[in-house]
Amino acid sequence: DTAVSQTPKYLVTQMGNDKSIKCEQNLGHDTMYWYKQDSKKFLKIMFSYNNKELIINETVPNRFSPKSPDKAHLNLHINSLELGDSAVYFCASSQDAGPSKLFFGSGTQLSVL
Amino acid sequence: SQQGEEDPQALSIQEGENATMNCSYKTSINNLQWYRQNSGRGLVHLILIRSNEREKHSGRLRVTLDTSKKSSSLLITASRAADTASYFCATASGYSTLTFGKGTMLLVSP
């Protein structure tokens, strides 16, 4: 049983398109995150939700919109994709919103052509 | 920013040798964590050390924390080819979320 699962694993699309990445966790955790990992492996937080409420929103273009229908799901929708959006996007969860250990999904490699 | 910085960026050793990676950070922390990332996979939590702890062990892993120097080290003893991965330190201060460093890429050759 995968604890944090995200789909799709690979996403190749043209500039200007809109795409979504889905994430689900079955750990019963309260907090979920989206991280972006660039080509140099630098991992940067984008968003954090605690019990469906947005608690962290780093400096991310408003083309990125997270949605949490319930505390087990956190989806990421990206409008008007740009070349610079190409990266690996990781979903993660933790028991609470504090500095707890994170459980990561396997990542979605987004390539914008 | 209290982002951790790992050193070295890359490390290549033979199976059976020990691997040491270091992490430095800038501000006071609540805890420091180490993660491993295999190629094409998500990060996996290895160990968490709190600010009032100095050393922690888990199997072949040994983590030390020196809050006066704002640094931590991860030692992997008797390394195996399967330890080949990138290793990240992550820090958190107060009740904030984790901030990751850029990682150390470890290559263990048979």
Coordinates of C-alpha atoms in Angstrom, one line a residue:
Chain A
D1 CA 0.0 0.0 0.0
T2 CA 1.5 3.3 -1.1
A3 CA 1.3 5.8 1.7
V4 CA 1.5 9.0 -0.5
S5 CA 0.6 8.5 -4.1
Q6 CA 0.6 11.0 -6.8
T7 CA -0.4 10.9 -10.4
P8 CA 0.7 11.1 -13.1
K9 CA 4.4 10.1 -12.8
Y10 CA 5.3 11.8 -16.0
L11 CA 3.6 14.7 -17.7
V12 CA 4.7 16.1 -21.0
T13 CA 2.8 19.0 -22.4
Q14 CA 3.0 22.1 -24.6
M15 CA 3.5 25.7 -23.3
G16 CA 0.2 27.4 -22.6
N17 CA -1.7 24.2 -21.6
D18 CA -3.4 23.6 -18.3
K19 CA -2.6 20.5 -16.3
S20 CA -3.3 18.9 -12.9
I21 CA -1.4 16.6 -10.6
K22 CA -3.3 14.6 -8.0
C23 CA -2.1 13.5 -4.6
E24 CA -3.6 11.2 -2.0
Q25 CA -2.3 10.0 1.4
N26 CA -3.7 7.1 3.4
L27 CA -1.7 7.8 6.5
G28 CA -4.4 9.8 8.3
H29 CA -2.1 12.8 8.4
D30 CA -3.5 16.3 8.9
T31 CA -1.0 18.2 6.7
M32 CA -0.1 18.0 3.1
Y33 CA 2.5 19.8 0.9
W34 CA 3.6 20.5 -2.6
Y35 CA 7.4 20.8 -3.2
K36 CA 9.1 21.6 -6.4
Q37 CA 12.5 20.1 -7.2
D38 CA 14.5 21.8 -9.9
S39 CA 17.2 20.3 -12.2
K40 CA 19.8 21.0 -9.6
K41 CA 17.8 19.0 -7.1
F42 CA 17.0 22.0 -5.0
L43 CA 13.7 21.2 -3.2
K44 CA 11.5 24.2 -2.4
I45 CA 8.1 24.3 -0.7
M46 CA 5.2 25.7 -2.7
F47 CA 2.1 25.1 -0.5
S48 CA 1.0 23.5 2.7
Y49 CA -2.5 22.6 3.7
N50 CA -3.6 21.6 7.2
N51 CA -7.0 20.0 7.5
K52 CA -8.0 21.4 4.1
E53 CA -6.9 24.9 5.0
L54 CA -4.1 26.7 3.2
I55 CA -1.3 27.5 5.8
I56 CA 1.7 28.1 3.6
N57 CA 1.8 29.8 0.2
E58 CA 5.3 30.6 -0.8
T59 CA 6.1 33.0 -3.6
V60 CA 4.5 30.9 -6.4
P61 CA 2.9 32.4 -9.5
N62 CA -0.9 32.4 -9.2
R63 CA -1.0 30.1 -12.2
F64 CA -0.5 27.4 -9.6
S65 CA -3.6 26.7 -7.6
P66 CA -3.8 23.9 -5.0
K67 CA -7.1 22.4 -4.0
S68 CA -7.8 20.2 -1.0
P69 CA -11.2 18.6 -1.2
D70 CA -10.5 16.7 2.1
K71 CA -7.5 16.2 4.3
A72 CA -6.4 13.1 2.4
H73 CA -6.2 14.8 -1.0
L74 CA -4.2 17.8 -2.3
N75 CA -4.2 18.4 -6.0
L76 CA -2.2 21.0 -7.9
H77 CA -3.6 22.7 -11.0
I78 CA -1.3 24.7 -13.2
N79 CA -2.6 27.1 -15.8
S80 CA -0.8 28.5 -18.8
L81 CA 2.2 26.3 -18.4
E82 CA 5.6 27.9 -19.1
L83 CA 9.0 26.3 -20.0
G84 CA 10.3 27.3 -16.5
D85 CA 7.6 25.1 -14.9
S86 CA 9.5 22.0 -16.0
A87 CA 10.6 20.3 -12.8
V88 CA 9.7 17.4 -10.5
Y89 CA 6.8 18.1 -8.3
F90 CA 6.5 16.2 -5.0
C91 CA 3.5 15.8 -2.8
A92 CA 4.2 15.1 0.9
S93 CA 2.3 14.7 4.1
S94 CA 3.0 14.9 7.8
Q95 CA 1.1 14.1 11.0
D96 CA 0.7 17.8 11.8
A97 CA 1.8 21.2 10.7
G98 CA 4.8 21.4 12.9
P99 CA 8.4 20.3 12.0
S100 CA 7.4 16.7 11.8
K101 CA 8.9 14.1 9.5
L102 CA 7.6 14.2 6.0
F103 CA 6.4 11.3 3.8
F104 CA 6.9 11.9 0.1
G105 CA 5.2 10.7 -3.0
S106 CA 7.3 9.4 -5.8
G107 CA 7.1 12.6 -7.8
T108 CA 5.6 13.9 -11.0
Q109 CA 8.2 14.9 -13.7
L110 CA 6.7 17.7 -15.6
S111 CA 8.2 18.6 -19.0
V112 CA 6.9 21.7 -20.8
L113 CA 7.9 21.9 -24.4
Chain B
S1 CA 17.0 31.8 5.3
Q2 CA 18.0 28.9 7.5
Q3 CA 18.3 26.5 4.6
G4 CA 20.8 23.7 5.2
E5 CA 23.8 23.4 3.0
E6 CA 25.3 20.0 2.5
D7 CA 28.9 19.3 2.0
P8 CA 30.4 17.7 -0.1
Q9 CA 28.1 18.1 -3.2
A10 CA 29.2 14.7 -4.4
L11 CA 31.0 11.8 -2.8
S12 CA 32.3 8.6 -4.4
I13 CA 33.5 5.7 -2.3
Q14 CA 34.0 1.9 -2.4
E15 CA 31.7 -0.6 -0.8
G16 CA 32.6 -1.2 2.8
E17 CA 34.0 2.3 3.4
N18 CA 32.3 4.9 5.5
A19 CA 30.6 7.9 4.1
T20 CA 30.4 11.2 5.9
M21 CA 28.2 14.1 4.8
N22 CA 27.9 17.4 6.5
C23 CA 25.1 20.0 6.8
S24 CA 25.4 23.6 8.0
Y25 CA 22.5 25.9 8.7
K26 CA 22.1 29.6 9.7
T27 CA 19.6 30.1 12.4
S28 CA 18.5 28.2 15.5
I29 CA 16.5 25.1 14.9
N30 CA 13.8 22.9 16.4
N31 CA 15.1 19.8 14.8
L32 CA 17.2 18.6 11.9
Q33 CA 16.3 15.7 9.7
W34 CA 18.1 13.7 7.1
Y35 CA 16.4 12.2 4.0
R36 CA 17.6 9.9 1.2
Q37 CA 16.4 10.2 -2.4
N38 CA 17.1 7.4 -4.8
S39 CA 17.2 8.3 -8.5
G40 CA 13.7 8.9 -9.8
R41 CA 12.0 8.5 -6.5
G42 CA 10.7 10.6 -3.6
L43 CA 12.6 11.4 -0.5
V44 CA 12.6 9.0 2.4
H45 CA 13.0 10.1 6.0
L46 CA 16.1 8.6 7.6
I47 CA 16.5 10.2 11.0
L48 CA 15.4 13.2 13.1
I49 CA 17.6 14.8 15.7
R50 CA 16.2 17.4 18.1
S51 CA 18.1 20.6 19.1
N52 CA 18.7 19.2 22.6
E53 CA 20.2 16.0 21.3
R54 CA 23.9 15.6 20.2
E55 CA 24.0 12.2 18.6
K56 CA 21.5 9.6 17.3
H57 CA 21.9 6.2 15.7
S58 CA 19.8 4.1 13.4
G59 CA 21.3 0.9 12.1
R60 CA 24.3 1.9 10.1
L61 CA 23.5 5.6 10.3
R62 CA 24.9 8.0 12.9
V63 CA 23.9 11.6 13.1
T64 CA 25.6 14.2 15.2
L65 CA 24.4 17.8 15.8
D66 CA 26.5 20.7 17.1
T67 CA 24.2 23.6 17.7
S68 CA 27.1 25.9 18.7
K69 CA 28.5 25.4 15.2
K70 CA 25.1 25.1 13.5
S71 CA 26.2 21.9 11.8
S72 CA 25.3 18.3 11.6
S73 CA 26.9 15.2 10.1
L74 CA 25.5 12.0 8.7
L75 CA 27.8 9.0 8.9
I76 CA 27.0 5.8 6.9
T77 CA 29.2 2.9 8.1
A78 CA 30.1 -0.1 5.9
S79 CA 28.5 1.4 2.9
R80 CA 26.8 -0.7 0.3
A81 CA 26.0 -0.2 -3.4
A82 CA 22.4 0.2 -2.4
D83 CA 23.3 3.3 -0.4
T84 CA 23.9 5.1 -3.7
A85 CA 21.5 8.1 -3.5
S86 CA 21.3 11.8 -2.8
Y87 CA 21.1 12.7 0.9
F88 CA 19.4 15.9 2.1
C89 CA 19.4 17.6 5.4
A90 CA 16.3 19.6 6.3
T91 CA 15.9 22.1 9.2
A92 CA 12.9 23.6 10.9
S93 CA 12.8 26.4 13.5
G94 CA 9.9 26.9 15.8
Y95 CA 6.7 25.5 14.4
S96 CA 7.6 26.1 10.8
T97 CA 7.8 23.6 8.0
L98 CA 11.1 22.0 6.8
T99 CA 13.6 23.8 4.6
F100 CA 15.9 21.5 2.5
G101 CA 19.5 21.8 1.4
K102 CA 20.7 21.0 -2.1
G103 CA 21.9 17.5 -1.1
T104 CA 25.0 15.4 -1.3
M105 CA 25.1 12.8 -4.1
L106 CA 26.7 9.6 -2.8
L107 CA 28.0 7.0 -5.2
V108 CA 29.1 3.6 -3.7
S109 CA 30.9 1.4 -6.1
P110 CA 31.0 -2.4 -5.7

